[in-house]
PDB file of C-alpha atoms in Angstrom:
ATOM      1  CA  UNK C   1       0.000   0.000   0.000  1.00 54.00           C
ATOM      2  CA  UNK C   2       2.562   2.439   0.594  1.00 56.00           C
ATOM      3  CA  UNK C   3       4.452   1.710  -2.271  1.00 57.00           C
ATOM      4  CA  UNK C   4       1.452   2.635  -4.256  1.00 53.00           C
ATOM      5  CA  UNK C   5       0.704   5.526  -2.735  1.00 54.00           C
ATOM      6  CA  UNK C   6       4.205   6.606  -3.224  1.00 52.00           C
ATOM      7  CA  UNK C   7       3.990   5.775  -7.066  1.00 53.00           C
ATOM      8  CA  UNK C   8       0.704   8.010  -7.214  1.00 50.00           C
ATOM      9  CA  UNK C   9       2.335  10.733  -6.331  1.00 50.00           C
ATOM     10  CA  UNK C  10       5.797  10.327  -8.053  1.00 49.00           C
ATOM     11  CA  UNK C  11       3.439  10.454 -11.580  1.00 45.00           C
ATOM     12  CA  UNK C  12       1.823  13.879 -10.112  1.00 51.00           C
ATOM     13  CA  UNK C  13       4.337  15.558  -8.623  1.00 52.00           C
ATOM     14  CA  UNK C  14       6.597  15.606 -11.549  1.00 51.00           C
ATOM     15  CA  UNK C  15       4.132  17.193 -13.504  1.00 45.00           C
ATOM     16  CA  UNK C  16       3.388  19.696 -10.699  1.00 48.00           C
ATOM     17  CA  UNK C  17       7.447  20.244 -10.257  1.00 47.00           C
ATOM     18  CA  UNK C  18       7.733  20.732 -14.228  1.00 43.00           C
ATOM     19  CA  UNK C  19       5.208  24.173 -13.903  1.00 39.00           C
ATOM     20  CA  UNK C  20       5.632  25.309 -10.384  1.00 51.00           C
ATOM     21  CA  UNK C  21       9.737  24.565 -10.011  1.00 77.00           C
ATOM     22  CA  UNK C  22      11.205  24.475  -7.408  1.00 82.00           C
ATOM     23  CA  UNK C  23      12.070  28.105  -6.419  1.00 85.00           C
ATOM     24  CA  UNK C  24       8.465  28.935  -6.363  1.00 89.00           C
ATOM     25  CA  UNK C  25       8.143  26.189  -3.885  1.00 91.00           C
ATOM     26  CA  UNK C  26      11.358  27.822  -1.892  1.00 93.00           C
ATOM     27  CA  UNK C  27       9.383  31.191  -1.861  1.00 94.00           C
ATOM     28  CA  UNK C  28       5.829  29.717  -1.000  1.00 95.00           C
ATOM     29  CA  UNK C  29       7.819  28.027   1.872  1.00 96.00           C
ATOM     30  CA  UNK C  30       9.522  31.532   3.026  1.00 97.00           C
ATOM     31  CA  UNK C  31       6.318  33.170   2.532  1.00 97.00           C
ATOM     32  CA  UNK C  32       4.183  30.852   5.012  1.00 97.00           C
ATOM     33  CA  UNK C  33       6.968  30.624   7.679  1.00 98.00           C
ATOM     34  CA  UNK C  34       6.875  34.538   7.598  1.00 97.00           C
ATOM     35  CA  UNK C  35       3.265  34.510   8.049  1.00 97.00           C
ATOM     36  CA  UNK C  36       3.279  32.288  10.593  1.00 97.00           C
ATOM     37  CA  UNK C  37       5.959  34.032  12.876  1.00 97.00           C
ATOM     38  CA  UNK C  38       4.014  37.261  12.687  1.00 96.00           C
ATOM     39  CA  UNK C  39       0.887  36.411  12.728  1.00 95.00           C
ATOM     40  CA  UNK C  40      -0.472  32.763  13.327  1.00 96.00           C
ATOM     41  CA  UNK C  41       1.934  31.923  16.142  1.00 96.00           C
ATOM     42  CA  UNK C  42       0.731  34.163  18.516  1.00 95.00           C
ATOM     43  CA  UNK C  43      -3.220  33.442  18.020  1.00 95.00           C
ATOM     44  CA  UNK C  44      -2.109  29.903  18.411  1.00 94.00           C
ATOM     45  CA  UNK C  45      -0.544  30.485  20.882  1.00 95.00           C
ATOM     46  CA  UNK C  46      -2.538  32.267  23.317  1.00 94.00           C
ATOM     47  CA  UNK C  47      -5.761  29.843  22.509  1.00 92.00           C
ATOM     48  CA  UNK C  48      -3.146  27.034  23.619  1.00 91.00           C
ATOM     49  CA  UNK C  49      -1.260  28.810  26.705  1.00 92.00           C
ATOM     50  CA  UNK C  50      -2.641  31.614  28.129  1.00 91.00           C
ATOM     51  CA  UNK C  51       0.437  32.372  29.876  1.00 93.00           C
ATOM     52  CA  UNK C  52       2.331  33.105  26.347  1.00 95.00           C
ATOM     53  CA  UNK C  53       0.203  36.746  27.369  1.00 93.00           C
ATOM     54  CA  UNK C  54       2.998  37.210  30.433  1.00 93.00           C
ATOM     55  CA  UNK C  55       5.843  37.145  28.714  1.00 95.00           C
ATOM     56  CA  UNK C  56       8.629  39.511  27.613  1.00 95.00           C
ATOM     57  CA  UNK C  57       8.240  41.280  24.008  1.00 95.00           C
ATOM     58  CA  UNK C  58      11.611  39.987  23.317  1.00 95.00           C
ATOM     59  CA  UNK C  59      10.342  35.799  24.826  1.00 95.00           C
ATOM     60  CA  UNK C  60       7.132  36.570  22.430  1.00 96.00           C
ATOM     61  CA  UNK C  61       9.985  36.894  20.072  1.00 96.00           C
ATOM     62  CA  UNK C  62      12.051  33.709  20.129  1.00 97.00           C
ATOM     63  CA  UNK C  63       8.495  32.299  21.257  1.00 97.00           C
ATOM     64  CA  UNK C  64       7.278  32.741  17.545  1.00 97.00           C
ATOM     65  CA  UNK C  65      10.388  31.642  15.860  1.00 97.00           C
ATOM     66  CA  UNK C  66      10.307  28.521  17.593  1.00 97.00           C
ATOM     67  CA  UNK C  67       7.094  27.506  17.571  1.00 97.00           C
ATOM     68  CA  UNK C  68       7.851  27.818  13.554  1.00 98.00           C
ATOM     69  CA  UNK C  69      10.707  25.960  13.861  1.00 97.00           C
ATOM     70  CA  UNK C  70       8.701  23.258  15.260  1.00 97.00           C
ATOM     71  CA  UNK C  71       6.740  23.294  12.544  1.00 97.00           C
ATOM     72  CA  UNK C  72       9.158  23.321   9.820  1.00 97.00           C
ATOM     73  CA  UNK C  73      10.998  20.474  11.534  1.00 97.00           C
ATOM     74  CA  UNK C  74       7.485  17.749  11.605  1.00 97.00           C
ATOM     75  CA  UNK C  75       6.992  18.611   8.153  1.00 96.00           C
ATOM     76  CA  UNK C  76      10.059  17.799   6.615  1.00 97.00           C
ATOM     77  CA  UNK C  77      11.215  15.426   9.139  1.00 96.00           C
ATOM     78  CA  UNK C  78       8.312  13.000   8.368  1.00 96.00           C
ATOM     79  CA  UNK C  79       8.853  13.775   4.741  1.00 95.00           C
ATOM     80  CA  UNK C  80      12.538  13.052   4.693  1.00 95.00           C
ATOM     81  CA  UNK C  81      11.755   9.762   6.443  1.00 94.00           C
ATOM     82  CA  UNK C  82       9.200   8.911   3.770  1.00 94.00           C
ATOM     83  CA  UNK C  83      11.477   9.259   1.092  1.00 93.00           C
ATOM     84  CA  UNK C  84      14.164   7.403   2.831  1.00 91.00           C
ATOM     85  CA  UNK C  85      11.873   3.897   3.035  1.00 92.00           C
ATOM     86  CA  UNK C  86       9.793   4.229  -0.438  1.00 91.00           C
ATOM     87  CA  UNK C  87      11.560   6.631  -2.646  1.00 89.00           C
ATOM     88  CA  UNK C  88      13.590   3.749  -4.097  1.00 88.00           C
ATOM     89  CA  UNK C  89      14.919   5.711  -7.432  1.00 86.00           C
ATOM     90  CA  UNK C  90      17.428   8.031  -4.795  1.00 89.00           C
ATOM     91  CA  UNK C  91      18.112   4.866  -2.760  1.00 88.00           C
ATOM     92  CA  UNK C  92      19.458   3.326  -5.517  1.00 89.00           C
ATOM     93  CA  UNK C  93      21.312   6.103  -6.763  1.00 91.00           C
ATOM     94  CA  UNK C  94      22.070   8.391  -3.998  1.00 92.00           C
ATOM     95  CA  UNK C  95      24.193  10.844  -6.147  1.00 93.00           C
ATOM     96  CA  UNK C  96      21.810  11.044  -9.615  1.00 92.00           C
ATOM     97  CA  UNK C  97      18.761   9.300  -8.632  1.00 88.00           C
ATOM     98  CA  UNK C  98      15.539  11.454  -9.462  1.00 85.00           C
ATOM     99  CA  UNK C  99      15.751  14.421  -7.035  1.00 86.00           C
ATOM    100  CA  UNK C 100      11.954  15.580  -7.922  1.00 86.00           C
ATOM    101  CA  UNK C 101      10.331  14.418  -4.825  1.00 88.00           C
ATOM    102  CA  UNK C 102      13.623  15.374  -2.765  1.00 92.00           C
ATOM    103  CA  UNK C 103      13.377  18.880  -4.130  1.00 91.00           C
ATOM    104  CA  UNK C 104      10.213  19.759  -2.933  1.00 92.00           C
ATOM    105  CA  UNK C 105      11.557  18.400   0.468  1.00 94.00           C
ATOM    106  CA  UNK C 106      14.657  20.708  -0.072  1.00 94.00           C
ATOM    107  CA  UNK C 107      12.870  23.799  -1.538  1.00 94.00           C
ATOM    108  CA  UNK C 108      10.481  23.397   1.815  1.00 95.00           C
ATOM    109  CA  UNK C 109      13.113  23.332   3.826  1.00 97.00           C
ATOM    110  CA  UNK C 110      15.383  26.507   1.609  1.00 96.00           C
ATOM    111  CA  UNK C 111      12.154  28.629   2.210  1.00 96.00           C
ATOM    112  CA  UNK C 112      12.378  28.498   6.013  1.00 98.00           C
ATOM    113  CA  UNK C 113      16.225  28.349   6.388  1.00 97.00           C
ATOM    114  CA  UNK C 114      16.117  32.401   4.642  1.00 97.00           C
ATOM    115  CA  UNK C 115      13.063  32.964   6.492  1.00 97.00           C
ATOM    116  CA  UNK C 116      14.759  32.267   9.515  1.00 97.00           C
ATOM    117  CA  UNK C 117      18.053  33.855   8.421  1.00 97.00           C
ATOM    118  CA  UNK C 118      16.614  36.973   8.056  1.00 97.00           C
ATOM    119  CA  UNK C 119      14.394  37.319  11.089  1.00 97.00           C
ATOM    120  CA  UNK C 120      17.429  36.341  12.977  1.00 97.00           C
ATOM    121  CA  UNK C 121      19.372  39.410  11.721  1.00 96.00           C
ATOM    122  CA  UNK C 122      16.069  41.543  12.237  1.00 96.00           C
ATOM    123  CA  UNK C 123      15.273  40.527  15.766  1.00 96.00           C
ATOM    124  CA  UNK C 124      19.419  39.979  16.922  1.00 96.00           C
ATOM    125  CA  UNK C 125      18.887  40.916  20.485  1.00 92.00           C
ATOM    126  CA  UNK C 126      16.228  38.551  20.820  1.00 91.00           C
ATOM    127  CA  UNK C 127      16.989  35.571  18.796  1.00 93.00           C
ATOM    128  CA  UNK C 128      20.561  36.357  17.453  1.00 93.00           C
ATOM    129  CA  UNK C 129      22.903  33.498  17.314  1.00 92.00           C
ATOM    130  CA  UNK C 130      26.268  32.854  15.261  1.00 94.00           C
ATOM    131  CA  UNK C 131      26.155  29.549  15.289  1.00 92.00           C
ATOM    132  CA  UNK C 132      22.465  29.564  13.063  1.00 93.00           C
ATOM    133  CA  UNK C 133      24.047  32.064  11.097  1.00 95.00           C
ATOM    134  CA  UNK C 134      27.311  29.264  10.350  1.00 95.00           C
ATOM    135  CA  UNK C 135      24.586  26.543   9.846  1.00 95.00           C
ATOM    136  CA  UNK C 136      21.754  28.268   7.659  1.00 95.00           C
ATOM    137  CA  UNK C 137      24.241  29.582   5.312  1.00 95.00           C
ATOM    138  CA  UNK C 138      26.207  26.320   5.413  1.00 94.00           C
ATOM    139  CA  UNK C 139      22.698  24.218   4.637  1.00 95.00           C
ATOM    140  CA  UNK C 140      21.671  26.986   1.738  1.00 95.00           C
ATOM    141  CA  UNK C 141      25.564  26.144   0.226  1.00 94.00           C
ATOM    142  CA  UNK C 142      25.212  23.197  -0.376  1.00 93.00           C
ATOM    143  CA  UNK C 143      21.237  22.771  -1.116  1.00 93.00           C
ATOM    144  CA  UNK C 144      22.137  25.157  -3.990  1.00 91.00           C
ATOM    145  CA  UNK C 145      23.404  22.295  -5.689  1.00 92.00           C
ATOM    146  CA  UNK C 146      20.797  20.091  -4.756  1.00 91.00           C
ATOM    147  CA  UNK C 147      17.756  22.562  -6.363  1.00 90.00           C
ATOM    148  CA  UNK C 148      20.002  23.785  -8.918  1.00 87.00           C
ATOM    149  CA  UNK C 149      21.319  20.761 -10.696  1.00 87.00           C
ATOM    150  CA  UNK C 150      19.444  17.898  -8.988  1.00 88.00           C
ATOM    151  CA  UNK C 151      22.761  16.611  -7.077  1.00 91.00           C
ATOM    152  CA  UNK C 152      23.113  14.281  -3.805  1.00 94.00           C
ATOM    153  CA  UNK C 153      19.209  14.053  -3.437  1.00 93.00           C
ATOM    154  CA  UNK C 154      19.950  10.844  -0.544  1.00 94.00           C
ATOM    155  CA  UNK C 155      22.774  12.357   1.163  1.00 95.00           C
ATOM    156  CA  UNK C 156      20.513  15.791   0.960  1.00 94.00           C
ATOM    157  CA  UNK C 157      17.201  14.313   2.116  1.00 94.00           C
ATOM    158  CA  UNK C 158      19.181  12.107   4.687  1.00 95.00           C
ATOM    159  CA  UNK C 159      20.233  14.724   6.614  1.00 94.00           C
ATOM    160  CA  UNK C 160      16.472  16.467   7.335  1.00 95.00           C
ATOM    161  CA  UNK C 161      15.785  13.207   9.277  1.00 95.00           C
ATOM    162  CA  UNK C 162      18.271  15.746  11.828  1.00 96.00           C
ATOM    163  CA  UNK C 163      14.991  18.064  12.261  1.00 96.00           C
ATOM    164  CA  UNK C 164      13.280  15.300  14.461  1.00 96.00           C
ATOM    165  CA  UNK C 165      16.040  16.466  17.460  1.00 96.00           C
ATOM    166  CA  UNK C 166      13.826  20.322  16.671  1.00 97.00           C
ATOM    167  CA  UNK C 167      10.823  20.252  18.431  1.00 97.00           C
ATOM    168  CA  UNK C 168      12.674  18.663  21.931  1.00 96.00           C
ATOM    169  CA  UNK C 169      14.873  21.246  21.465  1.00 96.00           C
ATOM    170  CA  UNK C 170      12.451  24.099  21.655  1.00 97.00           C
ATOM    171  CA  UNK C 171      10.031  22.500  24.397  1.00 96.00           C
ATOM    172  CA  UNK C 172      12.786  22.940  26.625  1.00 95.00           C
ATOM    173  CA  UNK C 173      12.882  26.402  25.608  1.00 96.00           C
ATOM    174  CA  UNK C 174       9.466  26.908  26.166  1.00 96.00           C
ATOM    175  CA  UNK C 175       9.142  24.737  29.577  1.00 95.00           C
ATOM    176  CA  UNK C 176      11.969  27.820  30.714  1.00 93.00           C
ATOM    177  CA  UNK C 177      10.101  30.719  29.573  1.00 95.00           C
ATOM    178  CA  UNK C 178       6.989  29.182  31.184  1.00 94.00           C
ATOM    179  CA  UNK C 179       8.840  29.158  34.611  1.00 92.00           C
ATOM    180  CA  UNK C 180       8.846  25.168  35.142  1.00 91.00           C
ATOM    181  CA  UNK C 181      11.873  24.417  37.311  1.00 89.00           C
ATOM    182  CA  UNK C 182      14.105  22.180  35.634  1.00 84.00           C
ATOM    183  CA  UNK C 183      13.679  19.435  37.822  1.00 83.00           C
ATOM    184  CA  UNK C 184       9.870  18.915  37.001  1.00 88.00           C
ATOM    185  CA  UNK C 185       8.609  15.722  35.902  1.00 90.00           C
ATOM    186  CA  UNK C 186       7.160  17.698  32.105  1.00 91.00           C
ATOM    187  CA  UNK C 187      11.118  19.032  32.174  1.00 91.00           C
ATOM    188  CA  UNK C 188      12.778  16.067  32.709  1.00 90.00           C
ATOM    189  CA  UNK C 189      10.869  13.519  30.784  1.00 92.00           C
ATOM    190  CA  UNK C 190      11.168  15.886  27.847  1.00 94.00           C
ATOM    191  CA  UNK C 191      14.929  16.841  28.656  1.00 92.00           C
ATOM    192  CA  UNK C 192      15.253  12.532  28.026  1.00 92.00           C
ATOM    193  CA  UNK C 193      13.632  12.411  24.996  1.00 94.00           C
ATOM    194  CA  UNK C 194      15.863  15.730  23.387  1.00 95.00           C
ATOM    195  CA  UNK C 195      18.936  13.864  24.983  1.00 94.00           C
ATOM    196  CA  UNK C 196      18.188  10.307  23.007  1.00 95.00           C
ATOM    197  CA  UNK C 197      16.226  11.803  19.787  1.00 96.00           C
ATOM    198  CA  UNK C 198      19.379  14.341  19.176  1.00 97.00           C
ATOM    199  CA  UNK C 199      21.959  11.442  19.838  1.00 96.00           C
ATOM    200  CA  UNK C 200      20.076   9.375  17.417  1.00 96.00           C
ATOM    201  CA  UNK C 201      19.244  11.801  14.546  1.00 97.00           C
ATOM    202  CA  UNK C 202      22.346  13.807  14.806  1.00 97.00           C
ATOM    203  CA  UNK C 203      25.323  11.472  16.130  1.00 97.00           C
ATOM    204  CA  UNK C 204      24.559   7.646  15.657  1.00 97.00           C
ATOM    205  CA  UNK C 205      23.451   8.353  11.963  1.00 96.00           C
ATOM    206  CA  UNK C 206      26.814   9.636  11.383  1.00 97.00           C
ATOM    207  CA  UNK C 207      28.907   6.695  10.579  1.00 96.00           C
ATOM    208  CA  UNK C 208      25.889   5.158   8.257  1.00 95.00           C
ATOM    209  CA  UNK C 209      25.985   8.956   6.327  1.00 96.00           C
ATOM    210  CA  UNK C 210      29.948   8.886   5.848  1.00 97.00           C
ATOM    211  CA  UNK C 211      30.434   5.154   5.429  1.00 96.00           C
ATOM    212  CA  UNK C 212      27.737   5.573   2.280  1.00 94.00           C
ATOM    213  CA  UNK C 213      29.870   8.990   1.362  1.00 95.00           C
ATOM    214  CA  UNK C 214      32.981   7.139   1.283  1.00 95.00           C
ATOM    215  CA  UNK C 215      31.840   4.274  -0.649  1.00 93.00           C
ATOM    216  CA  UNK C 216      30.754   6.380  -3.562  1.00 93.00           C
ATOM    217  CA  UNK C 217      34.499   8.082  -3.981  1.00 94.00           C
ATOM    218  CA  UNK C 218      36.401   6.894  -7.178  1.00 90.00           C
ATOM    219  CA  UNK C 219      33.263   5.642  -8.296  1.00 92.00           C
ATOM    220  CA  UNK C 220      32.120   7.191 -12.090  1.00 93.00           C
ATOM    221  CA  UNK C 221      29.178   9.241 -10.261  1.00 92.00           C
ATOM    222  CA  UNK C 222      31.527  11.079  -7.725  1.00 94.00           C
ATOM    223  CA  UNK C 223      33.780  12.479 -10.519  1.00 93.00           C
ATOM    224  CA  UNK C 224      30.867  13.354 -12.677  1.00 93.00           C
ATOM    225  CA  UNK C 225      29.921  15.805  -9.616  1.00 93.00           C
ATOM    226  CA  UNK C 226      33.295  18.045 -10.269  1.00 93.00           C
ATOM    227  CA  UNK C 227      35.348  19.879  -7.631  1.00 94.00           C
ATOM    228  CA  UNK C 228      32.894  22.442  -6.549  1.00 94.00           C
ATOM    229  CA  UNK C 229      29.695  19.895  -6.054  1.00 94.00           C
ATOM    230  CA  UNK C 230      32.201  17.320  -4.205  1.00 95.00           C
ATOM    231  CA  UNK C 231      33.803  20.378  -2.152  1.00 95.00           C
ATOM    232  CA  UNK C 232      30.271  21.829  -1.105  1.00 94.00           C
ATOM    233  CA  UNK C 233      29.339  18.287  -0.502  1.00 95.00           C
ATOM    234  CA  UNK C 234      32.006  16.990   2.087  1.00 95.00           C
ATOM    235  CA  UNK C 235      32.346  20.713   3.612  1.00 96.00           C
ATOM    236  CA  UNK C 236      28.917  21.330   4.468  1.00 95.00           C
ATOM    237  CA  UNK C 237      28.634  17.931   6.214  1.00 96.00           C
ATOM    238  CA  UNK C 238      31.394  18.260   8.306  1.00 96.00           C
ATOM    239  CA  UNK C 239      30.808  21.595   9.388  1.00 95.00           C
ATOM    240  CA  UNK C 240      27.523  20.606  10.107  1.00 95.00           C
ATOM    241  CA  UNK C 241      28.301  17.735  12.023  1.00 96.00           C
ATOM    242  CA  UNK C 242      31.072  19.509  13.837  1.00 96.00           C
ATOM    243  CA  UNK C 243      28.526  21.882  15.417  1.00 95.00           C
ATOM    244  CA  UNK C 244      26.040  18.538  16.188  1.00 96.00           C
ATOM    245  CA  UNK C 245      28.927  17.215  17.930  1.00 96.00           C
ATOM    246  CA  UNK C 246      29.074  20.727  19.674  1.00 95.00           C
ATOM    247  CA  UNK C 247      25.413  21.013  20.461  1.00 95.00           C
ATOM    248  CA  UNK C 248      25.092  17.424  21.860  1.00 95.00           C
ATOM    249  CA  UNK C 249      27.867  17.864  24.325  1.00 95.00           C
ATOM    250  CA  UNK C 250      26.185  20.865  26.076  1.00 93.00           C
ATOM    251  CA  UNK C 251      23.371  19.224  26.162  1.00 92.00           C
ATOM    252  CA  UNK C 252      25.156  16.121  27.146  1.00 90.00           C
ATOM    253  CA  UNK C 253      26.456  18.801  30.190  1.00 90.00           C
ATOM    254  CA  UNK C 254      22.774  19.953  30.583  1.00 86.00           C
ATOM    255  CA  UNK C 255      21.899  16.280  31.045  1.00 84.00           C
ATOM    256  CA  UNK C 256      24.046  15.942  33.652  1.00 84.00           C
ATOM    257  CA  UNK C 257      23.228  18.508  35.891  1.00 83.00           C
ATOM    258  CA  UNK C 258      19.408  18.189  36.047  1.00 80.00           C
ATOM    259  CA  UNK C 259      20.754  14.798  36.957  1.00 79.00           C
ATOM    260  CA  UNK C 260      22.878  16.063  39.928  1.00 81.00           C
ATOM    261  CA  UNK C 261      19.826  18.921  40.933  1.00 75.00           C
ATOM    262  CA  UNK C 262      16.757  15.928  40.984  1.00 74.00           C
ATOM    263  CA  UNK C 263      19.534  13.449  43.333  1.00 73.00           C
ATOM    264  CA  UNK C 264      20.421  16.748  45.441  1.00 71.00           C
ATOM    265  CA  UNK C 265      16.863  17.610  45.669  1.00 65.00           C
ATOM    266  CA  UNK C 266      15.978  13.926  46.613  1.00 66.00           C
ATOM    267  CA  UNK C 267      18.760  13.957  49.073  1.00 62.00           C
ATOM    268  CA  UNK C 268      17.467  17.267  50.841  1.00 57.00           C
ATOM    269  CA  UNK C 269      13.607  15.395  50.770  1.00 60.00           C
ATOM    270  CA  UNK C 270      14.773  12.815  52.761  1.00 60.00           C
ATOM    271  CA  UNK C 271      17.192  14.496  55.095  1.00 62.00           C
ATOM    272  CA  UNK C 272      14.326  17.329  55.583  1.00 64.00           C
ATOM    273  CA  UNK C 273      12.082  13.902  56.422  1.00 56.00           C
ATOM    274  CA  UNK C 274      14.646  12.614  59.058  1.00 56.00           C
ATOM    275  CA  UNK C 275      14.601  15.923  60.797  1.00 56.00           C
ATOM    276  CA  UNK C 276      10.950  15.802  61.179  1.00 52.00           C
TER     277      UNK C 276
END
């Protein structure tokens, strides 16, 4: 069944592809994230937390640009997973194989990254970070030659399954802004989850990505790439993966001292019981 649902819509979205392309996908993608930052978040928002009301113009702020983060993450990390199980045409050739289906995946994903590029710029003091500025511009490198001449579509869509690590990422954030101490049960079952889902999206799939990398090299379809397709290939995924490497040890470090706060707090329950 899934196979044939998959075939359905390889025969339409070709022909969809063919009129739209793919930079009008890129540009409907920037253009909902932008509408949804300034104006759905915050209705959905309030109508979901009334305490998103209390908070800072500046928390509103990185409020809205996470909660369409979130967004952008579910979309195209169930998509990218999709296309990893049924999209056999890229499994089979993860260097030429048909990038159509990829692209739209891609061009989703392009939309949101200069969405996101350029809010953080606008709003610095609020959401400003370096290292999103290293990795958006890094990602938009080397999905240029994805979009532009239909290169890499496995090793490209692979790497969205990385958006899964998103939404633990920002519930965290959120739980903070909210006020929940970081020792609550909501805090720590979702600090858990971020801790295992970013491990296993971001570091375990590493050697599986680079030991499929390194197996295409001297092969007829890696020199057919050229110098600046290979460069932009292996560059952008290590400096990627350098800062996931990064990322996971603080919150590796983060981990840790929850850990070390819950067995103090414990240990301060039950000498505080003793007393009594």
């Amino acid at each position: 069944m899934p196979n044939l649902l998959f075939n359905s819509i390889q025969l339409r979205v070709p022909f969809v592809m063919a009129s739209l392309d793919w930079l009008i996908v890129a540009v409907a993608s920037f253009t909902i994230f932008q509408i949804m930052f300034h104006y759905l978040s915050a209705r959905i928002s309030i109508f979901f937390c009334k305490s998103y009301q209390t908070l800072t113009d500046i928390q509103k702020t990185e409020w809205n640009s996470r909660v369409v983060s979130t967004f952008h993450a579910l979309v195209v990390g169930l998509l990218s997973l999709y296309l990893l199980w049924f999209d056999d045409a890229v499994n089979a050739n993860p260097i030429w194989g048909d990038p159509t289906l990829v692209k739209l995946n891609v061009g989703l994903t392009t939309g949101y990254l200069i969405s996101d590029f350029l809010l953080i710029l606008w709003y610095w003091e609020a959401i400003g970070d370096i290292y999103f500025i290293i990795h958006h511009s890094t990602a938009l490198y080397a999905y240029y030659y994805v979009l532009g001449q239909g290169l890499l579509p496995y090793f490209a869509n692979f790497r969205l399954i990385a958006e899964f690590s998103t939404p633990f990422v920002n519930q965290r954030w959120f739980f903070e802004a909210l006020g929940y101490p970081k020792t609550s049960l909501p805090n720590i079952i979702n600090g858990f989850l971020m801790t295992v889902v970013f491990f296993l999206v971001r570091i375990a799939v590493m050697p599986p990505y680079y030991s499929k990398m390194i197996y295409t090299f001297g092969t007829e379809a890696f020199y057919k790439l050229g110098l600046r397709a290979q460069f932009a290939w292996i560059a952008a995924s290590l400096c990627l993966d350098v800062m996931n490497i990064m990322w996971m040890y603080k919150i590796g470090r983060g981990c840790y001292k929850v850990l070390l706060a819950c067995k103090k707090q414990q240990a301060d329950i039950q000498k505080n019981g003793k007393q009594h």
